[in-house]
Structures are given as structure tokens and as C-alpha cells.
Amino acid sequence: MRLSVSVILAIASSICFLTVCYSNDVTAEDELKLRIEQATAGFKDITFVGTATYKNKKAMAKIDSNYARLYDFQSARVYYKEPDKLRIEGKLGMVKFEYICNGSLKIVRAPAIRFTNRKDYADDPAKLQDAFDLGLVTPSLWRHRRIEIVEDSEAAGRGEIKLRLHWPKGDMMHFAWLDAKDLWLKSFEKRSADGKLLFRVQYSNPRKVGDVIWMPTKIEVYTSDGEKAGSTEYSDIKVNSDISDSLFE
């Protein structure tokens, strides 16, 4: 079957129109996600030691209890495996505790005293911890969250990308600032529904670990009134050591 020139031109025009429409549908958020996927394509897992170098108990009592609880450990070994497996091991006194997130399941366990608490947070994933809580920016940022880029000239002037994070449940507002070039987390804020600042986390001393992923190695937590509540430093960092899934059971 031979096609007339007019039919061929009409088909070509339709293809061009569809291409333009598709291109216009690609958002800044889509482009950011693609950049992060490309930047972390070789990342599989990470282990490190987190050491609390400073803690103000009075100030720490003012921030989110789930976050503050991690400062109960003077030192902890952290294991993370993409996309949703986290294990933190530390001691409270002489008792070893294991804190695990695996998918929607959260487990707190102290084998020596035969204590285990399991809870599924499939309906409230904001109560789970993942790579982003460690300061790592990976595609898992989009798991359970809706990400929106906020136009902010001050952030842009500092070489940052400002994000608003939305959860499927609850009305809290989370904001984050990423380094626009290397895509590591620089700052995080948790705010109430009416915009009131609840606490802020500042990340610094970034390193590209194993030439695989950028991560900050110093974390400082501040109350809503600017008082420093705690500080943590990361050491003994290893990437892609093929962590077994059994570690998160």
C-alpha cells in the first residue's frame, strides 16, 4: 500500500505533536529523580559507625521522640540496604538493642532480655526510617513520599535544591535542601501543619564513599528555637559489602 505525501506529513506531524506533549509532561521532579538514579546507580548497601559526640538532654526532649531515641546510643553500628532495609545496633548500658526497618515492618529487639516488639506501619510509613534519615539521597526518597521542588532564590544562590516532602498520612510538612551539584542532603526541617518549625537537622562534611555515593559525615540537630540538641559523626564507612537480607529479619 502506497501512502500519499499528505498522509505521511500528517503522521509525522502527529508524532512530533505527541513528542512535544510528552516532553512537556516531564517535570523538574522527574528530572531530579533521574539525576539521583544515575548518580547512585552503583549503590547497593552501606555500613558505618555513628558516634554521638554531643547530647543536650533538655533540648533533645523538645524534638521528635523517634529521632531523639537514636541519641540514646553513644555509639551504634548502622547497616542499610536499598531500597528499604535498615538495621541499627547499639547498647543501652550493658544491654544490646537491635532496631530494624524492613519494608513496612519495624522491629525493636533486645535478645539478652528476651524483648521483641514488631509493628507494621504500612498505613503510616512516615514512622519508618530509611536512607534519607541517614543523610543519603537515593531513589528510595520517592518511596511513600511525594516530592515537590520549591522555587527558592536564596537556596539557588547557595547552590541548593529545596524540596517539600509530602506523606500519604498526616499533615506534617517536611522540607529538605540538597546540594545541587553532588545531590547530598544539606539540611532538613520538620514543621507542623501551620508551618511552625519543630526541629532542624544540619548535615555537613560530605564524602563520596567508595566513589559510589555522596554522604554527609556530620549531623547536628537543633530545636525550633535554635538550641543545639545533639551531634553525630560517621566513621568506618563501607559501601557495597553485599549485606545479607537475613540481617534485617
Coordinates of C-alpha atoms in Angstrom, one line a residue:
M1 CA 0.0 0.0 0.0
R2 CA 1.4 3.4 -1.0
L3 CA 0.8 6.4 1.2
S4 CA 0.3 9.8 -0.2
V5 CA 2.6 12.7 0.7
S6 CA -0.2 14.4 2.7
V7 CA -0.8 11.3 4.8
I8 CA 2.9 10.9 5.5
L9 CA 3.1 14.5 6.6
A10 CA 0.0 14.1 8.8
I11 CA 1.6 11.1 10.5
A12 CA 4.9 12.9 11.0
S13 CA 3.1 15.9 12.4
S14 CA 1.2 13.7 14.9
I15 CA 4.4 12.1 16.0
C16 CA 6.0 15.5 16.6
F17 CA 2.9 16.7 18.5
L18 CA 3.0 13.6 20.8
T19 CA 6.7 14.0 21.3
V20 CA 6.3 17.7 22.3
C21 CA 3.4 16.7 24.7
Y22 CA 5.4 14.0 26.3
S23 CA 8.4 16.3 26.7
N24 CA 6.2 18.9 28.4
D25 CA 4.9 16.3 30.8
V26 CA 8.5 15.7 32.2
T27 CA 8.6 17.8 35.4
A28 CA 11.5 19.2 37.3
E29 CA 10.8 16.5 39.9
D30 CA 11.1 13.8 37.2
E31 CA 14.4 15.2 36.1
L32 CA 15.7 15.3 39.7
K33 CA 14.7 11.7 40.3
L34 CA 16.5 10.7 37.1
R35 CA 19.7 12.5 38.1
I36 CA 19.6 10.8 41.5
E37 CA 19.0 7.4 39.9
Q38 CA 22.0 7.9 37.6
A39 CA 24.2 9.3 40.4
T40 CA 23.5 6.3 42.7
A41 CA 23.3 3.6 40.0
G42 CA 26.1 1.6 41.6
F43 CA 24.9 1.9 45.2
K44 CA 23.6 -1.3 46.9
D45 CA 24.3 -1.1 50.6
I46 CA 26.3 0.7 53.2
T47 CA 27.6 0.2 56.8
F48 CA 29.1 2.7 59.2
V49 CA 29.5 3.6 62.8
G50 CA 27.6 6.5 64.2
T51 CA 29.0 8.1 67.3
A52 CA 27.1 10.7 69.4
T53 CA 29.7 13.5 70.0
Y54 CA 27.3 15.8 71.8
K55 CA 23.9 15.5 73.5
N56 CA 21.8 18.1 75.4
K57 CA 19.1 16.0 77.1
K58 CA 16.9 19.0 77.9
A59 CA 17.0 20.2 74.3
M60 CA 16.6 16.7 72.9
A61 CA 13.3 16.3 74.8
K62 CA 11.9 19.1 72.6
I63 CA 12.2 17.2 69.3
D64 CA 10.5 14.2 67.7
S65 CA 10.8 11.2 70.0
N66 CA 11.5 8.7 67.1
Y67 CA 14.5 10.8 66.1
A68 CA 15.7 11.6 69.6
R69 CA 15.6 8.0 70.6
L70 CA 18.6 7.3 68.4
Y71 CA 20.7 9.5 70.6
D72 CA 20.2 7.1 73.5
F73 CA 23.1 5.1 71.9
Q74 CA 26.5 6.6 72.5
S75 CA 27.7 4.6 69.5
A76 CA 25.9 2.4 67.0
R77 CA 26.7 0.2 64.0
V78 CA 24.4 1.0 61.1
Y79 CA 23.5 -1.2 58.2
Y80 CA 21.4 0.0 55.2
K81 CA 20.4 -1.9 52.1
E82 CA 18.5 -0.4 49.2
P83 CA 15.7 0.2 48.9
D84 CA 14.1 -0.2 52.4
K85 CA 16.2 -2.2 54.9
L86 CA 17.8 -0.6 57.9
R87 CA 19.5 -2.1 61.0
I88 CA 21.0 -0.2 63.9
E89 CA 22.8 -2.0 66.7
G90 CA 23.8 -0.3 69.9
K91 CA 24.0 -0.7 73.7
L92 CA 21.9 0.9 76.5
G93 CA 24.1 0.2 79.5
M94 CA 25.1 -3.5 79.2
V95 CA 22.1 -4.5 77.0
K96 CA 22.4 -4.7 73.3
F97 CA 19.4 -3.4 71.3
E98 CA 18.6 -4.0 67.6
Y99 CA 16.5 -1.5 65.7
I100 CA 15.3 -2.8 62.3
C101 CA 13.2 -1.4 59.5
N102 CA 12.4 -3.9 56.7
G103 CA 9.8 -2.8 54.2
S104 CA 6.8 -1.6 56.3
L105 CA 7.9 -3.6 59.4
K106 CA 9.7 -2.1 62.3
I107 CA 11.3 -4.3 64.9
V108 CA 12.9 -3.4 68.2
R109 CA 14.7 -6.3 69.9
A110 CA 17.0 -6.9 72.9
P111 CA 17.9 -10.6 72.8
A112 CA 19.6 -10.7 76.2
I113 CA 16.4 -9.8 78.0
R114 CA 14.1 -11.6 75.5
F115 CA 12.4 -8.4 74.4
T116 CA 10.9 -8.0 70.9
N117 CA 8.4 -5.5 69.6
R118 CA 7.2 -5.8 66.0
K119 CA 4.8 -3.4 64.3
D120 CA 3.7 -2.9 60.7
Y121 CA 3.5 0.7 59.5
A122 CA 2.1 0.1 56.0
D123 CA -0.6 2.6 56.8
D124 CA 1.7 5.2 58.3
P125 CA 5.1 5.0 56.5
A126 CA 6.2 8.4 58.0
K127 CA 7.1 6.4 61.2
L128 CA 9.6 4.3 59.3
Q129 CA 13.3 5.3 58.8
D130 CA 15.2 4.9 55.6
A131 CA 18.2 6.1 53.7
F132 CA 17.1 9.8 53.8
D133 CA 17.1 9.7 57.6
L134 CA 20.8 8.8 57.4
G135 CA 21.5 11.7 55.1
L136 CA 21.6 9.5 52.0
V137 CA 19.8 10.7 48.9
T138 CA 18.7 7.7 46.8
P139 CA 15.7 6.8 44.6
S140 CA 14.1 5.4 47.8
L141 CA 13.3 9.1 48.7
W142 CA 10.3 8.6 46.5
R143 CA 9.0 5.6 48.3
H144 CA 5.8 6.6 50.2
R145 CA 6.6 10.3 49.7
R146 CA 5.5 12.9 47.1
I147 CA 8.4 15.2 46.3
E148 CA 7.9 18.8 45.2
I149 CA 10.7 21.2 44.2
V150 CA 10.2 24.6 45.8
E151 CA 11.4 27.6 43.9
D152 CA 13.7 29.5 46.3
S153 CA 16.1 32.1 45.1
E154 CA 18.1 32.1 48.3
A155 CA 18.6 28.3 48.1
A156 CA 19.5 28.5 44.5
G157 CA 22.1 31.2 45.3
R158 CA 23.7 28.8 47.8
G159 CA 23.8 26.1 45.2
E160 CA 20.9 24.1 46.7
I161 CA 17.7 22.5 45.7
K162 CA 14.8 23.0 48.1
L163 CA 12.3 20.2 48.4
R164 CA 8.9 19.8 50.1
L165 CA 8.1 16.3 51.2
H166 CA 4.5 15.0 51.5
W167 CA 3.4 11.9 53.3
P168 CA 0.2 9.9 52.4
K169 CA -0.9 10.3 56.1
G170 CA -0.8 13.2 58.5
D171 CA -0.4 16.9 57.9
M172 CA 3.2 17.5 58.8
M173 CA 5.4 19.4 56.4
H174 CA 9.0 18.4 55.8
F175 CA 11.5 20.5 53.9
A176 CA 14.9 19.4 52.7
W177 CA 17.8 21.1 51.0
L178 CA 20.1 19.2 48.6
D179 CA 23.5 20.2 47.2
A180 CA 22.5 20.9 43.6
K181 CA 25.8 19.6 42.2
D182 CA 26.5 16.4 44.1
L183 CA 23.0 15.7 45.4
W184 CA 23.8 15.1 49.1
L185 CA 21.5 16.2 51.9
K186 CA 22.5 19.5 53.5
S187 CA 19.6 20.4 55.7
F188 CA 16.2 19.1 56.9
E189 CA 13.2 20.7 58.7
K190 CA 10.1 19.2 60.2
R191 CA 7.2 21.6 60.5
S192 CA 3.6 21.4 61.8
A193 CA 0.6 21.8 59.5
D194 CA 0.5 25.5 60.2
G195 CA 4.2 25.9 59.3
K196 CA 5.7 26.1 62.8
L197 CA 9.2 24.7 62.9
L198 CA 9.5 21.7 65.1
F199 CA 13.2 20.8 64.7
R200 CA 16.0 21.2 62.2
V201 CA 18.9 18.9 61.2
Q202 CA 22.1 20.2 59.6
Y203 CA 24.4 17.9 57.6
S204 CA 28.0 18.6 56.7
N205 CA 31.5 17.2 55.9
P206 CA 30.3 15.3 52.8
R207 CA 32.4 12.5 51.3
K208 CA 32.0 10.5 48.1
V209 CA 32.3 7.0 49.7
G210 CA 34.0 4.4 47.5
D211 CA 33.4 6.6 44.5
V212 CA 29.8 5.4 44.7
I213 CA 27.6 7.8 46.7
W214 CA 27.9 11.2 48.4
M215 CA 27.0 11.3 52.1
P216 CA 27.5 13.8 54.9
T217 CA 29.5 12.5 57.8
K218 CA 28.5 15.0 60.5
I219 CA 24.9 15.6 61.6
E220 CA 23.7 18.3 64.0
V221 CA 20.2 18.5 65.5
Y222 CA 18.6 21.8 66.6
T223 CA 15.4 22.6 68.4
S224 CA 12.8 25.1 66.9
D225 CA 14.4 27.9 68.9
G226 CA 17.9 27.2 67.5
E227 CA 19.3 25.3 70.5
K228 CA 21.7 22.5 69.6
A229 CA 20.3 19.2 70.9
G230 CA 22.8 16.7 69.5
S231 CA 25.6 15.9 67.1
T232 CA 26.7 12.7 65.4
E233 CA 29.7 11.8 63.3
Y234 CA 30.0 8.8 60.9
S235 CA 33.2 6.7 60.7
D236 CA 34.3 3.3 59.3
I237 CA 32.1 3.7 56.3
K238 CA 31.9 0.8 53.8
V239 CA 29.8 0.5 50.6
N240 CA 28.6 -2.5 48.7
S241 CA 29.8 -5.1 51.1
D242 CA 26.9 -7.5 50.0
I243 CA 24.9 -7.3 53.2
S244 CA 22.8 -10.4 53.7
D245 CA 19.0 -9.9 53.9
S246 CA 18.9 -12.1 57.0
L247 CA 20.4 -9.3 59.0
F248 CA 17.1 -7.4 58.7
E249 CA 14.9 -10.2 60.0

